[in-house]
Amino acid sequence: MDNMKVAYETMLGLAAEMVLDEALRKYRTESIYKAIDEALAQGDAGKFKQLTDELKSFGS
């Protein structure tokens, strides 16, 4: 019975970690999109390139 409890707790921990990772990825992606919009509005090509490269590395 204890092995099942450990396995269950491990699975819950992994699920929580996956939810947190997804939330952080979504937050960061949205932040990058906002910064890209600002860079475009300011005409900052260097910042735009940096941010789009960063966004590409996220796989979005």
mmCIF file of N, CA and C in Angstrom:
data_model
loop_
_atom_site.group_PDB
_atom_site.id
_atom_site.type_symbol
_atom_site.label_atom_id
_atom_site.label_comp_id
_atom_site.label_asym_id
_atom_site.label_seq_id
_atom_site.Cartn_x
_atom_site.Cartn_y
_atom_site.Cartn_z
ATOM 1 N N MET A 1 0.806 -1.185 0.000
ATOM 2 C CA MET A 1 0.000 0.000 0.000
ATOM 3 C C MET A 1 0.861 1.265 0.000
ATOM 4 N N ASP A 2 1.981 1.248 0.718
ATOM 5 C CA ASP A 2 2.850 2.422 0.767
ATOM 6 C C ASP A 2 3.455 2.728 -0.593
ATOM 7 N N ASN A 3 3.786 1.674 -1.362
ATOM 8 C CA ASN A 3 4.347 1.890 -2.700
ATOM 9 C C ASN A 3 3.349 2.607 -3.594
ATOM 10 N N MET A 4 2.076 2.264 -3.467
ATOM 11 C CA MET A 4 1.053 2.925 -4.270
ATOM 12 C C MET A 4 0.918 4.393 -3.875
ATOM 13 N N LYS A 5 1.028 4.666 -2.586
ATOM 14 C CA LYS A 5 0.937 6.049 -2.113
ATOM 15 C C LYS A 5 2.106 6.874 -2.650
ATOM 16 N N VAL A 6 3.303 6.319 -2.611
ATOM 17 C CA VAL A 6 4.488 7.013 -3.120
ATOM 18 C C VAL A 6 4.338 7.270 -4.616
ATOM 19 N N ALA A 7 3.874 6.245 -5.351
ATOM 20 C CA ALA A 7 3.689 6.395 -6.785
ATOM 21 C C ALA A 7 2.645 7.477 -7.082
ATOM 22 N N TYR A 8 1.553 7.475 -6.342
ATOM 23 C CA TYR A 8 0.490 8.460 -6.522
ATOM 24 C C TYR A 8 1.013 9.877 -6.249
ATOM 25 N N GLU A 9 1.740 10.032 -5.160
ATOM 26 C CA GLU A 9 2.287 11.343 -4.830
ATOM 27 C C GLU A 9 3.296 11.803 -5.869
ATOM 28 N N THR A 10 4.066 10.867 -6.387
ATOM 29 C CA THR A 10 5.023 11.203 -7.437
ATOM 30 C C THR A 10 4.299 11.675 -8.688
ATOM 31 N N MET A 11 3.245 10.975 -9.061
ATOM 32 C CA MET A 11 2.468 11.362 -10.236
ATOM 33 C C MET A 11 1.815 12.737 -10.039
ATOM 34 N N LEU A 12 1.302 12.988 -8.846
ATOM 35 C CA LEU A 12 0.714 14.303 -8.569
ATOM 36 C C LEU A 12 1.773 15.395 -8.674
ATOM 37 N N GLY A 13 2.954 15.111 -8.161
ATOM 38 C CA GLY A 13 4.048 16.077 -8.245
ATOM 39 C C GLY A 13 4.435 16.370 -9.678
ATOM 40 N N LEU A 14 4.505 15.330 -10.505
ATOM 41 C CA LEU A 14 4.831 15.519 -11.918
ATOM 42 C C LEU A 14 3.751 16.311 -12.639
ATOM 43 N N ALA A 15 2.498 16.005 -12.335
ATOM 44 C CA ALA A 15 1.398 16.738 -12.960
ATOM 45 C C ALA A 15 1.442 18.215 -12.569
ATOM 46 N N ALA A 16 1.707 18.495 -11.312
ATOM 47 C CA ALA A 16 1.800 19.882 -10.844
ATOM 48 C C ALA A 16 2.954 20.601 -11.536
ATOM 49 N N GLU A 17 4.070 19.911 -11.694
ATOM 50 C CA GLU A 17 5.223 20.507 -12.364
ATOM 51 C C GLU A 17 4.904 20.820 -13.830
ATOM 52 N N MET A 18 4.175 19.929 -14.482
ATOM 53 C CA MET A 18 3.798 20.153 -15.872
ATOM 54 C C MET A 18 2.868 21.365 -16.003
ATOM 55 N N VAL A 19 1.924 21.495 -15.087
ATOM 56 C CA VAL A 19 1.010 22.635 -15.117
ATOM 57 C C VAL A 19 1.790 23.935 -14.895
ATOM 58 N N LEU A 20 2.684 23.931 -13.936
ATOM 59 C CA LEU A 20 3.486 25.117 -13.656
ATOM 60 C C LEU A 20 4.370 25.476 -14.845
ATOM 61 N N ASP A 21 5.026 24.491 -15.442
ATOM 62 C CA ASP A 21 5.877 24.741 -16.610
ATOM 63 C C ASP A 21 5.076 25.362 -17.752
ATOM 64 N N GLU A 22 3.894 24.838 -17.995
ATOM 65 C CA GLU A 22 3.046 25.372 -19.065
ATOM 66 C C GLU A 22 2.616 26.798 -18.758
ATOM 67 N N ALA A 23 2.259 27.081 -17.525
ATOM 68 C CA ALA A 23 1.854 28.440 -17.143
ATOM 69 C C ALA A 23 3.012 29.418 -17.313
ATOM 70 N N LEU A 24 4.200 29.019 -16.914
ATOM 71 C CA LEU A 24 5.370 29.886 -17.064
ATOM 72 C C LEU A 24 5.711 30.118 -18.535
ATOM 73 N N ARG A 25 5.607 29.063 -19.339
ATOM 74 C CA ARG A 25 5.888 29.196 -20.774
ATOM 75 C C ARG A 25 4.883 30.149 -21.420
ATOM 76 N N LYS A 26 3.622 30.009 -21.060
ATOM 77 C CA LYS A 26 2.593 30.879 -21.619
ATOM 78 C C LYS A 26 2.823 32.331 -21.197
ATOM 79 N N TYR A 27 3.142 32.539 -19.925
ATOM 80 C CA TYR A 27 3.397 33.894 -19.434
ATOM 81 C C TYR A 27 4.585 34.522 -20.163
ATOM 82 N N ARG A 28 5.653 33.758 -20.303
ATOM 83 C CA ARG A 28 6.856 34.288 -20.962
ATOM 84 C C ARG A 28 6.587 34.588 -22.431
ATOM 85 N N THR A 29 5.853 33.706 -23.095
ATOM 86 C CA THR A 29 5.523 33.920 -24.502
ATOM 87 C C THR A 29 4.696 35.192 -24.671
ATOM 88 N N GLU A 30 3.702 35.370 -23.817
ATOM 89 C CA GLU A 30 2.880 36.585 -23.890
ATOM 90 C C GLU A 30 3.711 37.835 -23.623
ATOM 91 N N SER A 31 4.652 37.747 -22.695
ATOM 92 C CA SER A 31 5.535 38.875 -22.394
ATOM 93 C C SER A 31 6.401 39.226 -23.599
ATOM 94 N N ILE A 32 6.893 38.198 -24.277
ATOM 95 C CA ILE A 32 7.724 38.438 -25.460
ATOM 96 C C ILE A 32 6.892 39.090 -26.564
ATOM 97 N N TYR A 33 5.671 38.607 -26.777
ATOM 98 C CA TYR A 33 4.803 39.214 -27.795
ATOM 99 C C TYR A 33 4.548 40.693 -27.493
ATOM 100 N N LYS A 34 4.319 41.033 -26.239
ATOM 101 C CA LYS A 34 4.103 42.432 -25.871
ATOM 102 C C LYS A 34 5.353 43.263 -26.141
ATOM 103 N N ALA A 35 6.511 42.707 -25.801
ATOM 104 C CA ALA A 35 7.763 43.422 -26.033
ATOM 105 C C ALA A 35 8.027 43.574 -27.532
ATOM 106 N N ILE A 36 7.652 42.577 -28.327
ATOM 107 C CA ILE A 36 7.794 42.676 -29.787
ATOM 108 C C ILE A 36 6.924 43.820 -30.307
ATOM 109 N N ASP A 37 5.693 43.891 -29.822
ATOM 110 C CA ASP A 37 4.801 44.986 -30.224
ATOM 111 C C ASP A 37 5.410 46.344 -29.896
ATOM 112 N N GLU A 38 6.003 46.459 -28.706
ATOM 113 C CA GLU A 38 6.634 47.718 -28.308
ATOM 114 C C GLU A 38 7.834 48.035 -29.196
ATOM 115 N N ALA A 39 8.638 47.017 -29.501
ATOM 116 C CA ALA A 39 9.797 47.230 -30.359
ATOM 117 C C ALA A 39 9.361 47.697 -31.752
ATOM 118 N N LEU A 40 8.294 47.102 -32.268
ATOM 119 C CA LEU A 40 7.765 47.536 -33.570
ATOM 120 C C LEU A 40 7.273 48.973 -33.507
ATOM 121 N N ALA A 41 6.559 49.311 -32.452
ATOM 122 C CA ALA A 41 6.024 50.664 -32.307
ATOM 123 C C ALA A 41 7.146 51.699 -32.219
ATOM 124 N N GLN A 42 8.271 51.306 -31.614
ATOM 125 C CA GLN A 42 9.404 52.221 -31.459
ATOM 126 C C GLN A 42 10.358 52.163 -32.645
ATOM 127 N N GLY A 43 10.145 51.224 -33.544
ATOM 128 C CA GLY A 43 11.033 51.082 -34.695
ATOM 129 C C GLY A 43 12.397 50.528 -34.332
ATOM 130 N N ASP A 44 12.471 49.763 -33.265
ATOM 131 C CA ASP A 44 13.736 49.198 -32.787
ATOM 132 C C ASP A 44 13.959 47.823 -33.417
ATOM 133 N N ALA A 45 14.647 47.826 -34.564
ATOM 134 C CA ALA A 45 14.850 46.586 -35.322
ATOM 135 C C ALA A 45 15.719 45.584 -34.555
ATOM 136 N N GLY A 46 16.721 46.067 -33.849
ATOM 137 C CA GLY A 46 17.603 45.177 -33.096
ATOM 138 C C GLY A 46 16.862 44.441 -31.990
ATOM 139 N N LYS A 47 16.048 45.162 -31.269
ATOM 140 C CA LYS A 47 15.253 44.558 -30.183
ATOM 141 C C LYS A 47 14.225 43.586 -30.766
ATOM 142 N N PHE A 48 13.621 43.982 -31.892
ATOM 143 C CA PHE A 48 12.660 43.115 -32.564
ATOM 144 C C PHE A 48 13.317 41.785 -32.942
ATOM 145 N N LYS A 49 14.492 41.854 -33.544
ATOM 146 C CA LYS A 49 15.212 40.641 -33.964
ATOM 147 C C LYS A 49 15.549 39.778 -32.762
ATOM 148 N N GLN A 50 16.044 40.391 -31.693
ATOM 149 C CA GLN A 50 16.395 39.655 -30.477
ATOM 150 C C GLN A 50 15.177 38.922 -29.909
ATOM 151 N N LEU A 51 14.076 39.629 -29.833
ATOM 152 C CA LEU A 51 12.864 39.049 -29.253
ATOM 153 C C LEU A 51 12.269 37.953 -30.131
ATOM 154 N N THR A 52 12.278 38.158 -31.442
ATOM 155 C CA THR A 52 11.749 37.110 -32.316
ATOM 156 C C THR A 52 12.628 35.867 -32.267
ATOM 157 N N ASP A 53 13.935 36.047 -32.146
ATOM 158 C CA ASP A 53 14.834 34.894 -31.984
ATOM 159 C C ASP A 53 14.532 34.154 -30.680
ATOM 160 N N GLU A 54 14.297 34.923 -29.629
ATOM 161 C CA GLU A 54 13.963 34.307 -28.338
ATOM 162 C C GLU A 54 12.636 33.552 -28.441
ATOM 163 N N LEU A 55 11.683 34.133 -29.117
ATOM 164 C CA LEU A 55 10.377 33.484 -29.286
ATOM 165 C C LEU A 55 10.519 32.182 -30.071
ATOM 166 N N LYS A 56 11.351 32.191 -31.097
ATOM 167 C CA LYS A 56 11.599 30.980 -31.889
ATOM 168 C C LYS A 56 12.207 29.879 -31.025
ATOM 169 N N SER A 57 13.060 30.253 -30.096
ATOM 170 C CA SER A 57 13.713 29.260 -29.249
ATOM 171 C C SER A 57 12.723 28.594 -28.293
ATOM 172 N N PHE A 58 11.588 29.263 -28.054
ATOM 173 C CA PHE A 58 10.541 28.690 -27.213
ATOM 174 C C PHE A 58 9.738 27.655 -27.968
ATOM 175 N N GLY A 59 9.855 27.644 -29.284
ATOM 176 C CA GLY A 59 9.110 26.678 -30.082
ATOM 177 C C GLY A 59 7.663 27.067 -30.288
ATOM 178 N N SER A 60 7.380 28.360 -30.147
ATOM 179 C CA SER A 60 5.993 28.811 -30.337
ATOM 180 C C SER A 60 5.776 29.320 -31.724
#
